[in-house]
């Protein structure tokens, strides 16, 4: 127990936790969207994220910025980041759609118990994981450091660097954009309608299959964004990078109330915070115990998560 | 194309069901005789040669007997998890936690290497009968851990329960990995107790001559372990079958179908859910005890999350609620990847080790797409759901 250490470094631990939490939140959105509409855990979402991370590195290598390349100028950095975002989003969204097409759609017509979707999702997850493992020979892949962490400002002894600011701000911007999309557009209204009552929505002329494809795509886009931020933060990826991150993101979605978009943000940030604090107090080897213990505790008192399920009940 | 395949598969399924009906129509004496013969065949499987069959089922890259032992052990896990998922309908993604608790109980009390060694209790356990003493202890401790986990969490329903149990499994693994004072952390615990006894000079030809005098449960062969696991499987299946047809089993099915309705009809849902958790956990602990004894070494690496998810996969793929189904599921999930490590099929050699998990993942998708209720689904007569049937039978006998 290092409470003194935790107190001394409270703010820097918090900033680090929020940064990681922002990435969790973006991945958690994919879980929450699919759960809100289909009431099932999309277990393959962690692999959707994983393919995104590889897409970022691959596309950077393709345009000539591999590990040995020199440092690009500011304009080039922005261009590369945008390129990485586009590549990761497209790949992740594509993977998500593929998973939906192969593992979910053939089953949906048969209306099986929801556990079955869990198993096909696990199957899809294993296939993606192993394919990527075979393609990359199960090796760690490094990416060029585009943004060198540099202190921007500090408060209470905690330094905040530009990478952390980029990650937190872009995650929040993406979440805000998504919420506007769901709440204000016609397509978003369709999503909410299907989440509320699939049959009634179908009677009102909402194409259910299209809505389901849409949410998988949006989840993939968000996971793609998370993949880019992950690469910027960590600088490398591996074929099994998604697994533990996916589990934590799912835990974050549940923590905030699965099916609730703001819940995903809250849950993600909170999980990141608690995790980093736990690492500070108990040592980094206990880092993963604390968030799960917290999750169990919170679910005991609030069985539907902090904000409850409400994609369907969002303002009409 | 897929529609045609589906139709062919439905036909296959109905043939299977017809065979089941015919089997049930056979006189009981015949069924018992055939069952006994089949069990004997299972016991003899590692040491006999059946032309034609042998080439297909024998694993080439790993010791066949060890694989059989592992499969039998995982069948125990499947039977236990079937009670939780298949009968009571509780999605438990952290079942590996119970398995680990059972294994570590044996390791802690039955090994001179354990940090507990030196305390009176642990020394008492480290006798030639140490393992046998450890097994009931392991079962009791896991049962207790099942109750301890279930007490606060069983109020949570459905998918929330899934993530809570997943968290439990992960916490158990991390504690095993990091609590150095208790589990020796990454170094692990070695020299774990196992049953005593040496190979007798019986059954010549069936038991290798050089084994005579060697410890039965030693490193020479897994045969004795396989037999022990098989006995455990039979006992567990019998117990689970009896329980399923008792009042408790009917309560579980009622809770699975509709918890609120069951509660209104006077079933104390929480109590029976806790029972299901405890019973399932006990079987998981038993399997863990077998595993610890066989491995002789307990590190934390054997208890990762993906294994826990594969546990669920074997129950659902085989057919939740059906004992024959979950057995098939366990065989599929644990035996198939081992078999696919290397294919040497009548002279055709393929090195498939790299692709075995890929194939397994594809198999999961294909099987669930074609048979959403599992390979061998539990059959209820459509006009008479099991609960009504049981009621009618009770009234008739009264």
XYZ file of C-alpha atoms in Angstrom:
714
model
C 0.000 0.000 0.000
C 1.455 3.305 -1.027
C -1.155 5.847 0.000
C 1.453 8.540 0.387
C 2.625 7.929 -3.170
C -0.974 8.084 -4.356
C -1.563 11.377 -2.533
C 1.678 12.892 -3.788
C 0.981 11.948 -7.377
C -2.786 12.245 -7.318
C -3.110 14.642 -10.229
C -0.596 13.027 -12.531
C -2.147 9.626 -11.877
C -5.533 11.119 -12.621
C -4.454 12.637 -15.925
C -2.858 9.352 -16.995
C -5.996 7.485 -16.001
C -8.267 9.846 -17.896
C -6.137 9.411 -21.017
C -6.433 5.641 -20.912
C -10.076 6.003 -19.917
C -10.826 8.053 -23.021
C -9.643 5.162 -25.187
C -11.748 2.733 -23.143
C -14.730 5.001 -23.591
C -14.412 5.022 -27.383
C -14.228 1.231 -27.525
C -17.016 0.949 -24.956
C -19.292 2.866 -27.337
C -19.196 -0.068 -29.754
C -20.348 -2.465 -27.034
C -22.998 -0.111 -25.770
C -24.501 0.659 -29.187
C -24.816 -2.981 -30.157
C -26.170 -3.893 -26.750
C -28.652 -1.048 -26.771
C -30.160 -2.161 -30.074
C -29.667 -5.917 -30.157
C -29.372 -6.779 -26.437
C -26.262 -8.840 -26.974
C -22.597 -8.609 -26.118
C -20.580 -8.142 -29.291
C -17.612 -10.107 -28.148
C -15.734 -9.580 -31.409
C -15.548 -5.817 -30.876
C -12.097 -6.077 -29.307
C -10.858 -7.505 -32.594
C -12.536 -4.674 -34.484
C -10.303 -2.366 -32.468
C -7.273 -4.582 -33.072
C -7.602 -4.504 -36.879
C -7.777 -0.707 -36.620
C -4.421 -0.491 -34.864
C -2.803 -2.575 -37.588
C -4.423 -0.453 -40.279
C -2.806 2.689 -38.835
C 0.677 1.184 -38.885
C 0.220 -0.409 -42.294
C -0.945 2.785 -43.945
C 1.893 4.782 -42.410
C 4.369 2.208 -43.658
C 2.782 2.352 -47.103
C 3.362 6.078 -47.440
C 6.954 5.623 -46.349
C 6.868 6.501 -42.667
C 8.030 3.315 -41.008
C 10.152 2.973 -37.870
C 13.328 4.128 -39.608
C 11.875 7.214 -41.241
C 12.968 10.651 -40.141
C 10.714 12.928 -38.140
C 8.117 14.529 -40.430
C 7.215 18.206 -40.256
C 4.095 19.539 -38.526
C 1.955 19.596 -41.657
C 2.986 16.056 -42.488
C 2.199 14.911 -38.928
C -1.337 16.215 -39.215
C -1.733 14.637 -42.635
C -0.452 11.308 -41.304
C -2.784 11.442 -38.324
C -5.756 12.106 -40.584
C -4.650 9.354 -42.933
C -4.276 6.969 -39.980
C -7.706 7.910 -38.695
C -9.313 7.304 -42.070
C -7.540 3.969 -42.549
C -8.304 2.768 -39.026
C -11.942 3.854 -39.153
C -12.543 2.252 -42.533
C -10.835 -0.983 -41.539
C -12.554 -1.216 -38.184
C -15.953 -0.364 -39.616
C -15.359 -2.921 -42.372
C -14.413 -5.571 -39.832
C -17.456 -4.770 -37.723
C -19.742 -5.064 -40.757
C -18.075 -8.329 -41.724
C -18.612 -9.713 -38.230
C -22.253 -8.667 -38.379
C -22.699 -10.258 -41.788
C -20.972 -13.543 -40.954
C -21.627 -14.140 -37.277
C -24.893 -12.374 -36.508
C -27.155 -11.940 -39.516
C -27.549 -15.614 -40.512
C -28.536 -16.345 -36.918
C -30.884 -13.436 -36.324
C -33.598 -14.913 -38.525
C -33.686 -18.049 -36.388
C -34.249 -16.075 -33.210
C -32.036 -18.226 -30.958
C -31.249 -17.587 -27.284
C -28.842 -14.676 -26.912
C -26.078 -16.933 -25.605
C -25.672 -18.309 -29.107
C -24.664 -14.898 -30.432
C -22.023 -14.808 -27.740
C -20.542 -18.046 -29.061
C -20.542 -17.012 -32.725
C -18.988 -13.726 -31.668
C -16.293 -15.636 -29.811
C -15.781 -17.703 -32.947
C -15.446 -14.573 -35.072
C -13.110 -13.101 -32.483
C -10.872 -16.182 -32.517
C -10.808 -16.216 -36.323
C -9.806 -12.556 -36.556
C -7.256 -12.905 -33.771
C -5.646 -15.967 -35.298
C -5.669 -14.583 -38.838
C -3.886 -11.467 -37.662
C -1.550 -13.585 -35.533
C -0.602 -15.663 -38.552
C -0.215 -12.611 -40.796
C 2.093 -10.807 -38.362
C 3.834 -13.954 -37.079
C 2.576 -12.993 -33.614
C 5.180 -10.250 -33.330
C 4.962 -6.814 -31.830
C 4.672 -4.110 -34.493
C 6.083 -0.692 -33.741
C 4.927 2.601 -35.195
C 6.807 5.810 -35.824
C 6.491 8.319 -32.986
C 4.595 11.117 -34.663
C 3.856 13.210 -31.615
C 6.677 13.539 -29.145
C 5.183 13.930 -25.636
C 5.938 17.505 -24.595
C 4.768 19.277 -21.501
C 2.060 21.804 -22.283
C 1.161 22.986 -18.816
C 1.278 21.690 -15.298
C -0.906 22.020 -12.267
C -0.473 20.802 -8.684
C 2.770 19.165 -9.740
C 1.125 17.153 -12.500
C 2.392 17.709 -16.000
C 0.003 17.423 -18.900
C 1.606 16.651 -22.230
C 0.292 17.221 -25.712
C -0.400 13.527 -26.369
C -2.725 13.360 -23.374
C -4.533 16.490 -24.475
C -4.931 15.170 -28.025
C -6.351 11.890 -26.782
C -8.805 13.271 -24.240
C -10.019 16.107 -26.453
C -10.459 14.000 -29.571
C -12.254 11.260 -27.644
C -14.693 13.763 -26.175
C -15.213 15.419 -29.569
C -15.984 12.056 -31.157
C -18.417 11.180 -28.396
C -20.143 14.533 -28.702
C -20.431 14.101 -32.461
C -21.921 10.658 -32.007
C -24.452 11.860 -29.501
C -25.534 14.655 -31.797
C -25.860 12.135 -34.594
C -28.013 9.786 -32.547
C -30.157 12.534 -31.077
C -30.623 14.883 -34.003
C -30.472 13.073 -37.319
C -33.041 10.955 -39.071
C -30.790 7.889 -39.014
C -30.150 8.419 -35.317
C -33.876 8.540 -34.703
C -34.142 5.183 -36.474
C -31.502 3.751 -34.161
C -33.375 4.949 -31.101
C -36.640 3.647 -32.459
C -35.253 0.148 -33.019
C -33.669 0.201 -29.571
C -37.010 1.117 -28.026
C -39.222 -1.322 -29.839
C -37.987 -3.224 -32.895
C -41.419 -4.351 -34.032
C -43.051 -0.970 -33.782
C -40.073 0.592 -35.520
C -40.372 -1.904 -38.359
C -44.083 -1.093 -38.682
C -43.199 2.598 -38.905
C -40.964 1.857 -41.859
C -37.555 1.714 -40.197
C -35.376 -0.838 -41.931
C -34.123 -2.888 -39.005
C -31.297 -4.617 -40.854
C -30.028 -1.277 -42.066
C -30.101 0.182 -38.563
C -28.190 -2.808 -37.240
C -25.564 -2.409 -39.951
C -25.398 1.263 -39.115
C -24.698 0.709 -35.431
C -22.026 -1.865 -36.190
C -20.471 0.641 -38.582
C -20.570 3.487 -36.058
C -19.117 1.213 -33.386
C -16.355 0.326 -35.834
C -15.670 3.984 -36.639
C -15.318 4.814 -32.955
C -13.069 1.780 -32.422
C -10.980 3.024 -35.362
C -10.572 6.368 -33.642
C -9.594 4.576 -30.458
C -7.094 2.513 -32.455
C -5.355 5.631 -33.779
C -5.222 7.180 -30.299
C -3.877 3.913 -28.907
C -1.079 3.901 -31.467
C -0.257 7.540 -30.734
C -0.150 6.783 -27.011
C 1.531 3.360 -26.913
C 3.437 3.340 -30.184
C 3.047 -0.356 -30.972
C 0.499 -3.080 -31.403
C 0.219 -6.835 -31.369
C -2.361 -9.326 -32.604
C -3.817 -9.834 -29.098
C -3.825 -6.154 -28.139
C -7.609 -6.006 -28.217
C -8.397 -8.743 -25.789
C -7.782 -7.252 -22.374
C -8.590 -3.761 -23.609
C -11.884 -5.078 -24.961
C -12.762 -6.717 -21.674
C -12.066 -3.496 -19.834
C -14.006 -1.436 -22.336
C -16.941 -3.782 -21.925
C -16.622 -3.451 -18.167
C -16.630 0.327 -18.668
C -19.805 0.116 -20.731
C -21.486 -1.940 -18.014
C -20.194 0.372 -15.305
C -21.806 3.397 -16.913
C -24.952 1.471 -17.795
C -24.756 -0.557 -20.969
C -26.893 0.810 -23.749
C -26.264 4.356 -22.588
C -23.922 6.540 -24.664
C -23.030 8.999 -21.911
C -22.679 6.005 -19.613
C -19.938 4.680 -21.862
C -18.018 7.945 -21.567
C -18.498 8.139 -17.816
C -17.707 4.444 -17.333
C -14.622 4.597 -19.536
C -13.146 7.649 -17.832
C -13.983 6.289 -14.385
C -12.493 2.902 -15.152
C -9.305 4.498 -16.420
C -9.091 6.687 -13.324
C -9.740 3.879 -10.862
C -7.300 1.646 -12.653
C -4.504 4.170 -12.518
C -5.201 5.051 -8.902
C -5.243 1.354 -8.049
C -1.904 0.944 -9.772
C -0.582 3.839 -7.700
C -1.836 2.520 -4.383
C -1.308 -1.231 -4.714
C 1.419 -1.387 -7.333
C 1.060 -1.886 -11.064
C 0.663 -5.678 -10.854
C -2.726 -5.104 -9.189
C -3.771 -2.637 -11.846
C -6.415 -4.945 -13.338
C -7.895 -6.123 -10.057
C -9.094 -2.726 -8.873
C -11.415 -1.872 -11.789
C -13.117 -5.280 -11.651
C -13.533 -5.115 -7.900
C -15.056 -1.642 -8.303
C -17.352 -2.907 -11.022
C -18.643 -5.708 -8.793
C -19.174 -3.267 -5.934
C -21.012 -0.700 -8.040
C -23.226 -3.324 -9.702
C -24.224 -4.576 -6.266
C -25.676 -1.196 -5.413
C -26.728 -0.058 -8.860
C -27.541 -3.255 -10.776
C -27.975 -1.474 -14.119
C -24.833 0.615 -13.962
C -24.316 4.218 -12.941
C -26.618 5.870 -15.482
C -28.888 2.926 -16.348
C -29.828 1.628 -19.776
C -31.258 4.299 -21.935
C -30.388 4.284 -25.594
C -34.018 3.442 -26.215
C -35.284 5.889 -23.649
C -33.229 8.839 -24.838
C -35.147 12.050 -25.515
C -37.389 11.632 -28.510
C -26.763 -23.066 -51.091
C -26.907 -22.401 -47.379
C -30.622 -23.156 -47.356
C -29.960 -26.564 -48.899
C -27.214 -27.334 -46.389
C -29.531 -26.279 -43.597
C -32.240 -28.624 -44.846
C -29.782 -31.516 -45.040
C -28.642 -30.732 -41.529
C -32.185 -30.603 -40.203
C -32.758 -34.026 -41.689
C -29.592 -35.266 -39.993
C -30.808 -33.837 -36.709
C -34.159 -35.564 -37.001
C -32.436 -38.870 -37.781
C -30.371 -38.332 -34.628
C -33.511 -37.636 -32.625
C -35.176 -40.737 -34.074
C -32.175 -42.808 -33.011
C -32.519 -41.359 -29.532
C -36.167 -42.356 -29.385
C -35.406 -45.858 -30.576
C -32.641 -46.129 -27.969
C -35.068 -45.161 -25.238
C -37.507 -47.816 -26.463
C -34.901 -50.609 -26.020
C -35.462 -52.709 -22.843
C -33.623 -51.355 -19.844
C -31.421 -54.433 -19.355
C -30.079 -54.039 -22.870
C -29.444 -50.375 -22.376
C -27.497 -51.035 -19.166
C -25.459 -53.778 -20.873
C -24.585 -51.602 -23.859
C -23.795 -48.706 -21.530
C -21.430 -50.855 -19.475
C -19.715 -52.141 -22.599
C -19.276 -48.574 -23.810
C -17.796 -47.476 -20.485
C -15.392 -50.438 -20.571
C -14.377 -49.441 -24.071
C -13.720 -45.914 -22.836
C -11.508 -47.225 -20.037
C -9.546 -49.352 -22.479
C -9.371 -46.740 -25.215
C -5.769 -45.557 -24.741
C -4.343 -49.091 -24.731
C -6.209 -50.914 -27.472
C -5.949 -50.762 -31.210
C -9.154 -50.550 -33.205
C -8.367 -50.740 -36.893
C -9.792 -47.850 -38.861
C -10.946 -45.901 -35.833
C -7.521 -45.627 -34.296
C -5.953 -43.760 -37.205
C -8.720 -41.202 -37.075
C -8.885 -40.451 -33.379
C -5.320 -40.912 -32.128
C -3.496 -37.621 -31.720
C -0.117 -37.584 -33.386
C 1.638 -34.606 -31.851
C 0.646 -35.043 -28.208
C 0.326 -38.073 -25.966
C -3.103 -39.570 -26.642
C -3.656 -40.699 -23.046
C -2.900 -37.247 -21.687
C -5.310 -35.703 -24.166
C -7.966 -38.195 -23.079
C -7.341 -37.286 -19.456
C -7.681 -33.585 -20.200
C -10.873 -34.150 -22.163
C -12.359 -36.229 -19.322
C -11.411 -33.512 -16.841
C -13.024 -30.849 -18.998
C -16.137 -33.003 -19.262
C -16.385 -32.678 -15.470
C -16.115 -28.906 -15.949
C -18.790 -29.048 -18.651
C -21.164 -31.036 -16.449
C -20.689 -28.506 -13.646
C -21.105 -25.476 -15.870
C -24.108 -27.118 -17.517
C -25.901 -26.915 -14.191
C -25.234 -23.186 -13.995
C -25.831 -22.228 -17.634
C -27.931 -25.045 -19.045
C -30.288 -25.720 -16.167
C -30.433 -22.543 -14.098
C -29.779 -20.227 -17.043
C -27.128 -18.125 -15.287
C -24.423 -16.911 -17.638
C -21.162 -17.494 -15.804
C -18.125 -16.262 -17.735
C -15.757 -16.660 -14.797
C -16.100 -20.363 -14.155
C -12.345 -20.696 -14.468
C -12.184 -18.941 -11.095
C -13.710 -21.968 -9.375
C -11.436 -24.289 -11.302
C -8.474 -22.244 -10.114
C -9.690 -22.150 -6.505
C -9.981 -25.948 -6.508
C -6.562 -26.410 -8.062
C -4.906 -23.964 -5.696
C -6.542 -25.528 -2.654
C -4.889 -28.827 -3.519
C -1.616 -27.065 -4.265
C -1.640 -25.108 -1.015
C -2.473 -27.977 1.280
C -0.826 -30.841 -0.529
C 2.614 -29.554 -1.386
C 5.762 -29.104 0.695
C 6.532 -26.203 -1.618
C 3.472 -24.218 -0.583
C 3.762 -21.222 1.753
C 1.271 -22.934 4.067
C 3.637 -25.833 4.551
C 4.789 -26.085 8.127
C 1.439 -25.202 9.558
C -0.158 -28.205 11.247
C -2.991 -28.624 8.775
C -0.763 -28.606 5.709
C 1.669 -31.137 7.186
C -1.230 -33.411 7.973
C -2.259 -33.221 4.370
C 1.137 -34.138 3.021
C 0.919 -37.861 3.562
C 0.608 -40.632 0.949
C -3.129 -40.030 1.108
C -2.645 -36.290 0.850
C -4.325 -35.866 -2.496
C -7.366 -37.855 -1.466
C -7.692 -35.681 1.615
C -7.216 -32.560 -0.444
C -10.003 -33.341 -2.918
C -12.957 -33.042 -0.523
C -11.304 -29.987 0.951
C -10.953 -28.450 -2.509
C -14.582 -29.232 -3.318
C -15.714 -27.704 -0.031
C -13.616 -24.565 -0.479
C -14.846 -24.026 -4.045
C -18.427 -24.576 -2.969
C -17.920 -21.950 -0.305
C -16.375 -19.588 -2.834
C -19.377 -20.194 -5.088
C -21.708 -19.179 -2.286
C -19.522 -16.191 -1.409
C -19.544 -15.004 -5.023
C -23.205 -15.798 -5.525
C -24.516 -14.156 -2.365
C -23.900 -10.558 -3.441
C -23.971 -11.022 -7.220
C -26.941 -13.249 -7.953
C -29.256 -10.279 -7.483
C -27.770 -8.981 -10.713
C -29.369 -10.453 -13.808
C -28.451 -11.612 -17.287
C -25.542 -9.951 -18.993
C -24.607 -8.005 -15.908
C -24.056 -11.279 -14.121
C -21.810 -12.285 -17.009
C -19.490 -9.331 -16.539
C -19.475 -9.676 -12.751
C -18.458 -13.327 -12.974
C -15.920 -12.439 -15.644
C -14.463 -9.964 -13.188
C -14.375 -12.641 -10.503
C -12.450 -15.012 -12.778
C -9.969 -12.290 -13.637
C -9.533 -11.310 -9.981
C -8.820 -14.931 -9.000
C -6.234 -15.188 -11.749
C -4.526 -11.933 -10.775
C -4.490 -12.889 -7.113
C -2.908 -16.211 -8.075
C -0.367 -14.337 -10.119
C 0.503 -11.587 -7.688
C -0.140 -12.715 -4.125
C 3.379 -13.977 -3.612
C 2.852 -14.833 0.027
C -0.025 -17.138 -0.783
C 0.613 -18.693 -4.165
C 4.314 -18.126 -4.802
C 3.198 -15.831 -7.628
C 4.804 -16.440 -10.990
C 7.163 -19.088 -9.607
C 4.202 -21.298 -8.837
C 3.896 -24.254 -6.501
C 5.554 -27.511 -7.466
C 5.629 -31.018 -6.057
C 1.886 -31.204 -5.462
C 0.434 -34.276 -3.784
C -0.957 -37.064 -5.942
C -2.483 -40.448 -5.176
C -0.012 -43.155 -4.198
C 0.237 -46.771 -5.354
C 2.351 -48.579 -7.924
C 1.390 -50.488 -11.042
C 0.580 -54.107 -10.148
C 1.680 -56.994 -12.283
C -1.821 -57.664 -13.571
C -3.360 -57.583 -17.042
C -0.162 -58.404 -18.965
C -0.122 -56.946 -22.421
C -2.569 -54.293 -21.404
C -0.215 -52.630 -18.969
C 3.325 -52.112 -20.144
C 5.846 -54.459 -18.493
C 8.292 -51.717 -17.601
C 5.581 -49.900 -15.658
C 5.307 -52.597 -12.990
C 6.553 -51.152 -9.722
C 6.472 -47.585 -10.985
C 4.057 -45.138 -9.287
C 0.629 -45.326 -10.867
C 0.111 -41.603 -10.806
C 3.673 -40.709 -11.676
C 5.158 -39.238 -14.797
C 5.487 -42.479 -16.774
C 1.937 -42.447 -18.092
C -1.358 -40.636 -17.677
C -3.378 -43.844 -17.849
C -4.261 -43.963 -14.152
C -5.158 -40.276 -14.208
C -7.392 -40.866 -17.192
C -9.164 -43.676 -15.374
C -9.601 -41.551 -12.274
C -11.003 -38.683 -14.323
C -13.369 -41.083 -16.080
C -14.675 -42.294 -12.730
C -15.199 -38.663 -11.699
C -17.086 -38.017 -14.946
C -19.413 -40.952 -14.342
C -20.086 -39.974 -10.732
C -20.693 -36.325 -11.633
C -22.983 -37.204 -14.511
C -25.000 -39.506 -12.300
C -25.288 -36.868 -9.581
C -26.206 -34.157 -12.061
C -28.807 -36.376 -13.723
C -30.432 -37.216 -10.389
C -30.414 -33.572 -9.365
C -31.872 -32.479 -12.673
C -34.882 -34.728 -12.198
C -35.453 -33.733 -8.598
C -37.438 -30.833 -7.201
C -34.282 -28.720 -7.315
C -33.759 -29.439 -11.005
C -37.324 -28.491 -11.824
C -36.910 -25.269 -9.876
C -33.772 -24.463 -11.911
C -35.551 -24.992 -15.196
C -38.460 -22.865 -14.016
C -36.085 -20.034 -13.082
C -34.338 -20.323 -16.424
C -37.571 -20.087 -18.363
C -39.056 -17.173 -16.427
C -37.660 -16.038 -13.132
C -40.571 -13.799 -12.175
C -43.178 -16.414 -12.998
C -41.253 -19.027 -11.019
C -41.043 -16.699 -8.039
C -44.795 -16.059 -8.159
C -45.385 -19.795 -8.186
C -43.460 -20.082 -4.942
C -39.973 -21.028 -6.151
C -37.413 -19.226 -4.040
C -35.360 -18.103 -6.997
C -32.435 -16.683 -5.074
C -31.984 -19.806 -2.967
C -32.033 -22.149 -5.934
C -29.767 -19.927 -7.992
C -27.303 -19.992 -5.120
C -27.604 -23.783 -5.051
C -26.870 -23.983 -8.756
C -23.832 -21.768 -8.276
C -22.564 -23.831 -5.351
C -23.088 -27.181 -7.058
C -21.534 -25.974 -10.299
C -18.609 -24.506 -8.384
C -18.062 -27.786 -6.524
C -17.668 -29.686 -9.792
C -15.333 -26.997 -11.076
C -13.277 -27.442 -7.898
C -13.168 -31.193 -8.404
C -11.857 -30.735 -11.935
C -9.317 -28.254 -10.617
C -8.156 -30.769 -8.003
C -7.661 -33.376 -10.734
C -5.728 -30.861 -12.771
C -3.452 -29.826 -9.910
C -2.669 -33.443 -9.020
C -1.907 -34.356 -12.601
C 0.199 -31.304 -13.384
C 2.192 -31.530 -10.133
C 2.811 -27.856 -10.640
C 0.528 -24.902 -10.248
C 1.307 -21.622 -11.952
C -1.161 -18.878 -12.656
C -0.842 -19.126 -16.423
C -3.386 -21.886 -16.791
C -6.309 -19.751 -15.719
C -6.677 -17.068 -18.349
C -9.914 -15.571 -19.497
C -9.991 -17.190 -22.887
C -10.096 -20.621 -21.220
C -13.054 -19.453 -19.186
C -14.834 -18.386 -22.337
C -14.034 -21.719 -23.957
C -15.770 -23.352 -20.984
C -18.939 -21.504 -21.886
C -18.382 -22.390 -25.535
C -18.316 -26.107 -24.814
C -21.644 -25.971 -22.988
C -23.418 -23.882 -25.596
C -21.926 -25.582 -28.652
C -22.795 -29.037 -27.400
C -26.317 -28.123 -26.371
C -26.964 -26.436 -23.047
C -29.039 -28.499 -20.650
C -28.238 -31.831 -22.260
C -25.535 -33.978 -20.626
C -24.694 -35.833 -23.836
C -24.564 -32.491 -25.595
C -22.131 -30.826 -23.208
C -19.925 -33.916 -23.362
C -19.778 -33.611 -27.129
C -19.066 -29.912 -26.662
C -16.173 -30.601 -24.297
C -14.714 -33.134 -26.692
C -15.048 -30.693 -29.559
C -13.471 -27.777 -27.744
C -10.560 -29.608 -26.116
C -9.919 -32.653 -28.225
C -10.310 -31.196 -31.691
C -7.563 -28.561 -31.402
C -5.204 -31.259 -30.088
C -6.122 -33.590 -32.930
C -5.635 -30.785 -35.430
C -2.109 -30.131 -34.197
C -0.932 -32.580 -36.795
C -2.932 -34.577 -39.273
C -1.446 -37.838 -40.418
C -4.453 -39.255 -42.139
C -3.781 -42.571 -43.880
C -0.464 -41.386 -45.178
C -1.441 -37.801 -45.894
C 0.549 -35.597 -43.576
C -0.467 -32.070 -42.821
C 1.104 -29.774 -40.321
C -1.922 -27.921 -39.095
C -0.652 -26.768 -35.707
C -0.651 -23.109 -36.694
C -4.181 -23.158 -38.040
C -5.873 -25.165 -35.319
C -7.389 -22.227 -33.451
C -8.437 -20.594 -36.697
C -10.245 -23.774 -37.686
C -11.771 -23.951 -34.250
C -13.136 -20.412 -34.512
C -14.644 -21.127 -37.918
C -16.159 -24.334 -36.553
C -17.816 -22.371 -33.736
C -19.476 -19.991 -36.203
C -20.594 -22.727 -38.596
C -21.978 -24.996 -35.859
C -23.915 -22.258 -34.136
C -25.281 -20.966 -37.429
C -26.614 -24.347 -38.437
C -27.644 -25.549 -35.004
C -28.441 -22.573 -32.808
C -29.544 -24.860 -30.000
C -26.279 -26.777 -29.963
C -25.041 -29.918 -31.651
C -27.233 -32.186 -29.542
C -30.057 -29.958 -28.393
C -32.142 -30.757 -25.371
C -35.479 -32.015 -26.608
C -38.722 -31.205 -24.944
C -41.894 -32.679 -26.331
C -43.618 -29.691 -27.805
C -47.105 -30.392 -26.481
C -45.902 -31.193 -22.994
C -43.183 -29.015 -21.551
C -41.141 -30.867 -18.906
C -42.655 -29.084 -15.953
C -46.184 -30.091 -16.850
C -45.018 -33.608 -17.527
C -43.420 -33.910 -14.101
C -46.560 -32.544 -12.471
C -48.788 -35.003 -14.236
C -46.524 -37.858 -13.274
C -46.587 -36.781 -9.638
C -50.343 -36.554 -9.589
C -50.672 -39.929 -11.246
C -48.471 -41.569 -8.644
C -50.252 -39.857 -5.764
